[in-house]
Amino acid sequence: MYPSYIRQHGFDSEQTRFAGKYGLYLYRDTKYDRSDQPTGIPALFIPGNAGSYKQVRSIASETSELYYDKILRESDLQNNGVRPIDFFTVDFNEEFSALHGHSLLEQAEYLNDAIRYILSLYPAARKNQQVDSSIQPLPDPTAVIIIGHSMGGVVARTLFTMPNYQPGSINTILTMATPHILPPAPFDWQISKIYTDINDFWRNGYSQGVTPRNSLADVTLISIAGGNLDTVVCSDSANINTLVPASHGFTVFTTSIPNVWTSMDHQCILWCNQLVKAVAKSLLGVVNIRRAGQTESSQKRMTLFRKIFLTGLEDPVDLDVNIPKRDPFGVINFGKVSYQFLDMGQRLVLNGSVSAAKAYLMPIPPPAPHSTLNTFSFLTDQSLLKDSGVDILLCDVMTKEIPEHNNKIDLSVNNLTLPTAPRLSCYSVSNEASLVPASRSDIKSIIHDKSFNFLKLKVKELGDYQYIAVVFSKELVNGFLIGEFVDERITLVDINTSMKDLLIDGIHIDAFPEHFALVSMLRIPVIDSSLLTYKMSIRRTGCVDQQIFAPFLRQSISTMYESKFIVNVGDLDLNIHGQAPFVTPVSAPNSRRGLELQFWMDPTCSAPLSLDVELDLYGSLGKIVMRFQMVAAAFPFIIVVMTLRAQLREYDRGGPFLSFGHGLALFIRQTFLKFLVIVSLLSIYQSITKASKTYSLVDLFPMDYASGDMQKAIKAKASFNVNDTLLGNQDPFFWFLPPVFFIMSVGITTLCWFILSGIVRILTFSVVFINRRAKCVTHLVNRPSETKASILFRRAHKSLNTQESWDRYHYLQSILVLLFMLLPLNLPVLMVWIRNMSVHWFAPFSWDHSVMAIAPVIFYVEIITSGKMLPRSTGRNSQAITSFILFLITVYALLYGVRYTYLLYFSSLGFLSWLILLHIRESLWVDKTLIVYFQNILKFNKKLS
């Protein structure tokens, strides 16, 4: 690997207004390509939040190595339009695109300009290339391939919604560890709006009747998720099944990708060698330089992506796409071939060595109801690639003479000879086999370079074929092969237990399966939540040393493409990913509820398995915390607001301003239980609402006087979805999470108050100590006289004992806690601002991140630090308004604080603005009273005179 990054200086300020902020580079691996001009097919890498443009290195280098060391030597691929890929990459100066929506929009605008510039480089470059005159001239490219990491995938989808997007300039997008559904940190209103806009755009972009500019008919999107090891982005949010139809995209986990098999963290997904090889293979597989879009048709792209990224064991989504074409193998004349016929239903088991030029024929059972054998299963450790020496064929007896295929087998007879030697016409199904990880007693980890081939065929889909033939054209040495017809229904076991029994007692199976077969299925419908993890222990006693291969299993769910393979089964973790919160569930075709465990076991061994499944409490807590991180910002804020409301209520009634601790105790004693009941009821209602329930003002307040169009407009503008509230939970079992989080938030708030109070006390004692030391020094130097500073300090110290001073101290402490809770909402913007300053980018932020957005905080801090105390609201109207504002903030934060966290800050600005008005009103009242007082004095003096 010899990376080189060539800066595209031609992409300057005349091409884009962000030339001074960002940079465009062309990657070259100098071992293979020393040209500084693009020569192949354009692709663009988009880094994620705080990502580097150099992260393209692993994928680009592996793609170059695969092309120049292998594909370049295959003339067929060259003739099909495969060419090297020119990887362009973008330097965003490691910008925090996940924290600032305006930065994300700037990146999208820059990238559309960059794509236009990249495409403009190729007409001249291709004219300079030496092209054979007999070959049709290559078209100028009209599209680029996009690879996006993390937030780079969101930026890639945003490109289509920008005004400067060039229709048709993007047709293939590959994202890695991208949070497609929800923003990972919803602290900015603009980034939440961007998510809403692009998700609506993509949901409607594949519909019929959309304009060509908004059409996504030729766009394919593949989302690769890292799984459990990705602790930066929750992989539930990478699921695009609600955004893209199955014909144009899917979500796959790295644990499902053949020869990868393992989970990956957020950065590892870019450089893991197994995954990088699969990505490089897929990119070179879909390119076609002879098409203007530089790629194959969307149907061919999806076929190849499914072949490379999926195991083949998933339920088919579109049979027209997923069933591969069966190539004719040729004619087998068994008058000249060594062969062996098996009886109907007899299992084929080969272990060790098999001589070359031999065929085994298994008669295909008739379809139901004439036979219960409905599935053919086949497993081998041998390669089934072309010319590998092993072929799996579907054959039927030829009833008339036809010209023999060039691939006919002519092998010597070494077995029994039929009276009339049949001739079979065969088709190969070897390419339909799926790769599964190899499992032997000496293999302890899923990460290895060995694999098995597994083939599963339904009898009803075999048509008129009469035999399945296993043909060896080369000698099999130290290998195994197992094939059988079984009744799949008896190999499937459903564990119908309740969630209560599962959590309390677990699942214990002493003998599984009852009917021994190569493949058995265990389905547990109750395990369908991504918030719970389990511990599973599998044991098998007997025939361990004699088994052909060690038992292994595949853990999967049917709602999305997530598979996990566990080899040489023993103790393992069970956990799944599922629907992201705040998203309306979409049922996938052939979806079934629950976890599915597919076991492969040596059928020649009659020893059963014993299984034990128990809840993993600590693992489940970790997943819950990972899923609902924003609760730590929203719910403690509610506690602070409710405490402040209790403090102000007591203060306005004429009592002292309570300390934050006393106010918190008062809130818990008077309001907490009522509030907890309301939260529980709302959570129960949300969790039992099966569909996406939407309410509007028309539903709540019927408007008979309004026209139909007006009512529709009101519903569209003033409506709310039940799924957007609270935690977005749609699982009835987890109705208790909001009240539990609410209780935990009391502890979080109390801890924050203790920490802040301790810091204030330490600083106060430090200041008092320094002042006392200064007083002592002054007294010793100038003993007869007392300095002015000491007099002021003595007076201030005495004033601390007054009730007014304590009221002000407690009030300032409560305001400090409130502003501290808002700190996480403002720190991300500060980080973005500092980053822009560091790269000398001084463009102003949007209005919500300007000085005006923080003006109420600045003004109010200036008021309270000048020595003024909040005036009491003696009138009922003022008290009612203060209480009502805090109540509205509480309700809104409870319903939308987790989904739209940024609104907590704006609601606080409204409350601080009201407090400023109270101070202004008090000041005006005082000024008016003084004026009247002096006017009365003047009148009295005139009378005396």
Coordinates of N, CA and C in Angstrom, one line a residue, residues 781-930:
V781 N 0.0 45.6 59.1 CA 0.7 46.7 58.6 C 0.2 48.0 59.0
N782 N -1.1 48.1 59.1 CA -1.6 49.4 59.5 C -2.7 49.2 60.6
R783 N -2.2 48.9 61.8 CA -3.0 48.5 62.9 C -4.0 49.6 63.3
P784 N -3.6 50.9 63.4 CA -4.5 51.9 64.0 C -5.8 52.1 63.2
S785 N -5.6 52.1 61.9 CA -6.8 52.4 61.0 C -7.3 51.1 60.4
E786 N -8.6 51.2 60.1 CA -9.3 50.1 59.4 C -9.5 50.4 58.0
T787 N -9.1 49.6 57.1 CA -9.2 49.9 55.6 C -10.6 49.9 55.2
K788 N -10.8 50.6 54.1 CA -12.2 50.6 53.5 C -12.6 49.2 53.0
A789 N -11.6 48.5 52.5 CA -11.9 47.1 52.0 C -12.4 46.2 53.1
S790 N -11.7 46.3 54.2 CA -12.1 45.5 55.4 C -13.5 45.8 55.9
I791 N -13.8 47.1 55.9 CA -15.1 47.6 56.3 C -16.2 47.0 55.4
L792 N -15.9 47.1 54.1 CA -16.9 46.5 53.1 C -17.0 45.0 53.2
F793 N -15.9 44.3 53.4 CA -16.0 42.9 53.6 C -16.8 42.5 54.8
R794 N -16.6 43.3 56.0 CA -17.3 43.0 57.2 C -18.8 43.2 57.0
R795 N -19.1 44.3 56.3 CA -20.6 44.5 56.0 C -21.2 43.4 55.2
A796 N -20.4 43.0 54.2 CA -20.9 41.9 53.3 C -21.0 40.6 54.0
H797 N -20.1 40.4 54.9 CA -20.2 39.1 55.7 C -21.4 39.2 56.6
K798 N -21.7 40.3 57.2 CA -22.9 40.4 58.0 C -24.2 40.3 57.2
S799 N -24.1 40.8 56.0 CA -25.3 40.8 55.2 C -25.7 39.3 54.8
L800 N -24.7 38.4 54.8 CA -25.0 37.1 54.4 C -25.9 36.4 55.4
N801 N -26.1 36.9 56.6 CA -26.9 36.3 57.5 C -28.4 36.7 57.4
T802 N -28.7 37.7 56.5 CA -30.1 38.2 56.3 C -30.8 37.2 55.5
Q803 N -32.1 37.2 55.6 CA -33.0 36.2 54.9 C -33.0 36.6 53.4
E804 N -32.9 37.9 53.1 CA -32.9 38.3 51.7 C -31.7 37.8 51.0
S805 N -30.5 37.8 51.6 CA -29.3 37.3 51.0 C -29.4 35.7 50.8
W806 N -30.0 35.0 51.8 CA -30.2 33.6 51.6 C -31.1 33.3 50.5
D807 N -32.2 34.1 50.3 CA -33.1 33.9 49.2 C -32.4 34.1 47.9
R808 N -31.6 35.1 47.8 CA -30.9 35.3 46.6 C -29.9 34.2 46.3
Y809 N -29.2 33.7 47.3 CA -28.3 32.7 47.1 C -29.0 31.4 46.6
H810 N -30.1 31.1 47.2 CA -30.8 29.9 46.8 C -31.3 30.0 45.4
Y811 N -31.8 31.2 45.1 CA -32.3 31.4 43.7 C -31.2 31.3 42.7
L812 N -30.1 31.9 43.0 CA -28.9 31.8 42.0 C -28.5 30.4 41.9
Q813 N -28.6 29.6 43.0 CA -28.2 28.2 42.9 C -29.1 27.4 42.0
S814 N -30.4 27.7 42.0 CA -31.4 27.0 41.2 C -31.2 27.4 39.7
I815 N -30.9 28.7 39.5 CA -30.7 29.1 38.1 C -29.4 28.5 37.6
L816 N -28.4 28.3 38.4 CA -27.1 27.6 38.0 C -27.4 26.2 37.6
V817 N -28.2 25.5 38.4 CA -28.6 24.1 38.1 C -29.3 24.1 36.7
L818 N -30.2 25.0 36.5 CA -31.0 25.0 35.2 C -30.0 25.2 34.1
L819 N -29.1 26.2 34.2 CA -28.2 26.5 33.1 C -27.2 25.3 32.9
F820 N -26.9 24.6 34.0 CA -26.0 23.5 33.8 C -26.7 22.4 33.0
M821 N -28.0 22.2 33.2 CA -28.7 21.2 32.5 C -28.8 21.5 31.0
L822 N -28.7 22.8 30.7 CA -28.7 23.2 29.3 C -27.3 23.2 28.6
L823 N -26.3 23.0 29.4 CA -25.0 23.0 28.9 C -24.7 22.0 27.8
P824 N -25.2 20.7 27.9 CA -25.0 19.7 26.8 C -25.6 20.1 25.5
L825 N -26.6 21.0 25.6 CA -27.3 21.4 24.3 C -26.5 22.5 23.6
N826 N -25.6 23.2 24.3 CA -24.8 24.3 23.7 C -23.4 24.0 23.5
L827 N -22.8 23.0 24.2 CA -21.5 22.6 23.9 C -21.2 22.2 22.5
P828 N -22.1 21.4 21.9 CA -21.8 21.0 20.5 C -21.6 22.1 19.5
V829 N -22.5 23.1 19.7 CA -22.4 24.3 18.8 C -21.1 25.1 19.1
L830 N -20.7 25.1 20.3 CA -19.4 25.8 20.6 C -18.2 25.0 20.0
M831 N -18.3 23.7 20.0 CA -17.2 22.9 19.4 C -17.2 23.2 17.9
V832 N -18.3 23.3 17.2 CA -18.3 23.6 15.8 C -17.8 24.9 15.5
W833 N -18.1 25.9 16.4 CA -17.6 27.3 16.2 C -16.1 27.3 16.3
I834 N -15.6 26.6 17.3 CA -14.1 26.6 17.5 C -13.4 25.9 16.4
R835 N -14.1 24.8 15.9 CA -13.5 24.1 14.7 C -13.4 25.1 13.5
N836 N -14.5 25.8 13.2 CA -14.5 26.7 12.1 C -13.4 27.8 12.3
M837 N -13.3 28.3 13.5 CA -12.2 29.3 13.7 C -10.8 28.7 13.5
S838 N -10.7 27.5 13.8 CA -9.3 26.9 13.7 C -8.9 26.7 12.2
V839 N -9.9 26.6 11.3 CA -9.6 26.5 9.9 C -9.8 27.8 9.2
H840 N -9.9 28.9 10.0 CA -10.1 30.3 9.4 C -11.3 30.4 8.6
W841 N -12.4 29.8 9.0 CA -13.7 30.0 8.4 C -14.6 30.8 9.3
F842 N -14.9 32.1 8.8 CA -15.5 33.0 9.7 C -17.0 33.3 9.2
A843 N -17.5 32.5 8.4 CA -18.9 32.7 7.9 C -19.8 32.6 9.1
P844 N -20.9 33.5 9.2 CA -21.8 33.5 10.3 C -22.6 32.2 10.4
F845 N -23.0 31.9 11.6 CA -23.9 30.8 11.8 C -25.3 31.2 11.4
S846 N -26.3 30.2 11.5 CA -27.7 30.5 11.3 C -28.2 31.3 12.4
W847 N -29.4 31.8 12.3 CA -30.0 32.7 13.3 C -30.1 32.1 14.7
D848 N -30.3 30.8 14.8 CA -30.5 30.2 16.1 C -29.2 30.0 16.8
H849 N -28.0 30.2 16.1 CA -26.7 30.1 16.7 C -26.0 31.4 16.8
S850 N -26.7 32.5 16.7 CA -26.1 33.8 16.7 C -26.2 34.4 18.1
V851 N -25.8 35.6 18.3 CA -25.9 36.3 19.6 C -27.3 36.4 20.1
M852 N -28.2 36.6 19.1 CA -29.6 36.8 19.5 C -30.2 35.6 20.2
A853 N -29.6 34.4 19.8 CA -30.2 33.2 20.4 C -29.8 33.0 21.9
I854 N -28.7 33.7 22.3 CA -28.3 33.6 23.7 C -28.5 34.9 24.4
A855 N -29.1 35.9 23.7 CA -29.3 37.2 24.4 C -30.1 37.1 25.6
P856 N -31.2 36.4 25.7 CA -32.0 36.3 27.0 C -31.1 35.8 28.1
V857 N -30.2 34.8 27.8 CA -29.4 34.3 28.9 C -28.4 35.3 29.3
I858 N -27.8 36.0 28.4 CA -26.8 37.1 28.7 C -27.5 38.2 29.6
F859 N -28.6 38.7 29.1 CA -29.3 39.7 29.8 C -29.7 39.3 31.2
Y860 N -30.2 38.1 31.4 CA -30.7 37.7 32.7 C -29.5 37.4 33.6
V861 N -28.4 36.8 33.1 CA -27.2 36.7 34.0 C -26.7 38.0 34.4
E862 N -26.8 39.0 33.5 CA -26.3 40.3 33.9 C -27.2 40.9 35.0
I863 N -28.5 40.7 34.9 CA -29.5 41.2 35.9 C -29.2 40.6 37.3
I864 N -29.1 39.3 37.3 CA -29.0 38.6 38.6 C -27.7 38.7 39.3
T865 N -26.6 38.9 38.5 CA -25.3 39.1 39.0 C -25.1 40.6 39.5
S866 N -26.0 41.5 39.1 CA -25.8 42.9 39.6 C -26.4 43.1 41.0
G867 N -26.9 42.0 41.6 CA -27.4 42.1 42.9 C -28.9 42.1 43.1
K868 N -29.6 42.0 42.0 CA -31.1 42.1 42.0 C -31.6 40.7 42.2
M869 N -32.7 40.6 43.1 CA -33.4 39.4 43.3 C -34.7 39.4 42.5
L870 N -35.1 38.2 42.1 CA -36.4 38.1 41.4 C -37.5 38.7 42.2
P871 N -38.3 39.6 41.8 CA -39.4 40.2 42.5 C -40.5 39.1 42.7
R872 N -41.2 39.2 43.8 CA -42.3 38.3 44.1 C -43.4 38.7 43.1
S873 N -44.1 37.7 42.7 CA -45.3 37.9 41.9 C -46.5 37.9 42.8
T874 N -46.9 39.1 43.3 CA -48.0 39.2 44.2 C -49.4 39.0 43.6
G875 N -49.5 39.4 42.3 CA -50.8 39.3 41.6 C -51.0 37.8 41.2
R876 N -52.3 37.5 41.1 CA -52.7 36.1 40.7 C -52.3 35.9 39.2
N877 N -52.4 36.9 38.4 CA -52.1 36.7 36.9 C -50.6 36.4 36.7
S878 N -49.8 37.1 37.4 CA -48.3 36.8 37.3 C -48.0 35.4 37.8
Q879 N -48.5 35.1 38.9 CA -48.3 33.7 39.5 C -48.8 32.7 38.5
A880 N -50.0 32.9 38.0 CA -50.5 31.9 37.1 C -49.7 31.8 35.8
I881 N -49.2 32.9 35.3 CA -48.4 32.9 34.0 C -47.1 32.1 34.3
T882 N -46.5 32.4 35.4 CA -45.2 31.7 35.7 C -45.4 30.2 35.8
S883 N -46.4 29.9 36.6 CA -46.7 28.4 36.8 C -47.1 27.8 35.5
F884 N -47.9 28.5 34.6 CA -48.3 27.9 33.4 C -47.1 27.7 32.4
I885 N -46.2 28.7 32.4 CA -45.1 28.5 31.5 C -44.2 27.3 31.9
L886 N -44.0 27.2 33.1 CA -43.2 26.0 33.6 C -43.9 24.7 33.4
F887 N -45.2 24.7 33.5 CA -46.0 23.5 33.3 C -45.9 23.1 31.8
L888 N -46.1 24.1 30.9 CA -46.0 23.8 29.4 C -44.6 23.3 29.1
I889 N -43.5 23.9 29.7 CA -42.2 23.4 29.4 C -42.1 21.9 29.9
T890 N -42.6 21.6 31.0 CA -42.6 20.3 31.6 C -43.3 19.3 30.6
V891 N -44.5 19.6 30.2 CA -45.2 18.7 29.4 C -44.5 18.5 28.0
Y892 N -44.0 19.6 27.4 CA -43.4 19.5 26.1 C -42.1 18.7 26.2
A893 N -41.3 18.9 27.3 CA -40.1 18.2 27.5 C -40.3 16.7 27.7
L894 N -41.4 16.4 28.4 CA -41.8 15.0 28.7 C -42.1 14.3 27.4
L895 N -42.9 15.0 26.5 CA -43.4 14.3 25.3 C -42.3 14.3 24.2
Y896 N -41.6 15.4 24.1 CA -40.7 15.5 22.9 C -39.3 15.8 23.3
G897 N -38.9 15.7 24.6 CA -37.6 16.0 25.0 C -36.5 15.0 24.5
V898 N -36.9 13.8 24.4 CA -36.0 12.7 23.9 C -35.8 12.8 22.4
R899 N -37.0 13.0 21.7 CA -36.9 13.0 20.2 C -36.4 14.3 19.7
Y900 N -36.8 15.4 20.2 CA -36.3 16.7 19.8 C -35.7 17.4 21.0
T901 N -34.5 17.0 21.3 CA -33.9 17.5 22.5 C -33.5 19.0 22.4
Y902 N -33.3 19.5 21.3 CA -32.9 20.9 21.1 C -34.0 21.8 21.6
L903 N -35.3 21.4 21.6 CA -36.4 22.3 22.0 C -36.3 22.6 23.5
L904 N -35.5 21.9 24.3 CA -35.4 22.2 25.7 C -34.7 23.6 25.8
Y905 N -33.8 23.8 25.0 CA -33.1 25.1 25.1 C -34.0 26.3 24.7
F906 N -34.7 26.1 23.6 CA -35.6 27.2 23.2 C -36.7 27.5 24.2
S907 N -37.2 26.4 24.8 CA -38.3 26.6 25.8 C -37.7 27.3 27.1
S908 N -36.4 27.1 27.4 CA -35.8 27.8 28.5 C -35.6 29.2 28.2
L909 N -35.3 29.6 26.9 CA -35.2 31.0 26.5 C -36.5 31.7 26.8
G910 N -37.6 31.0 26.5 CA -38.9 31.7 26.7 C -39.1 31.9 28.2
F911 N -38.7 31.0 29.0 CA -38.9 31.2 30.5 C -38.0 32.3 31.0
L912 N -36.8 32.4 30.6 CA -35.9 33.4 31.0 C -36.4 34.8 30.5
S913 N -37.0 34.8 29.3 CA -37.5 36.1 28.8 C -38.7 36.6 29.7
W914 N -39.5 35.7 30.2 CA -40.5 36.0 31.1 C -40.0 36.6 32.4
L915 N -38.9 36.0 33.0 CA -38.3 36.5 34.2 C -37.7 37.9 34.0
I916 N -37.2 38.1 32.8 CA -36.7 39.5 32.5 C -37.8 40.5 32.5
L917 N -39.0 40.1 32.0 CA -40.1 41.0 32.0 C -40.5 41.3 33.4
L918 N -40.5 40.3 34.3 CA -40.8 40.5 35.7 C -39.9 41.5 36.3
H919 N -38.6 41.4 36.0 CA -37.6 42.4 36.6 C -37.9 43.8 36.0
I920 N -38.2 43.8 34.7 CA -38.4 45.2 34.1 C -39.7 45.8 34.7
R921 N -40.7 45.0 34.9 CA -42.0 45.5 35.4 C -41.7 46.0 36.9
E922 N -40.9 45.3 37.7 CA -40.6 45.8 39.0 C -39.8 47.1 39.0
S923 N -38.9 47.2 38.1 CA -38.1 48.4 38.0 C -39.0 49.6 37.6
L924 N -39.9 49.4 36.6 CA -40.8 50.4 36.2 C -41.7 50.8 37.4
W925 N -42.1 49.9 38.2 CA -43.0 50.2 39.3 C -42.3 51.0 40.3
V926 N -41.0 50.6 40.6 CA -40.2 51.4 41.6 C -40.0 52.8 41.1
D927 N -39.6 53.0 39.8 CA -39.4 54.3 39.2 C -40.6 55.1 39.3
K928 N -41.8 54.6 39.0 CA -43.0 55.3 39.1 C -43.4 55.7 40.5
T929 N -43.1 54.9 41.5 CA -43.3 55.2 42.9 C -42.5 56.4 43.3
L930 N -41.2 56.4 42.9 CA -40.3 57.5 43.3 C -40.7 58.8 42.7

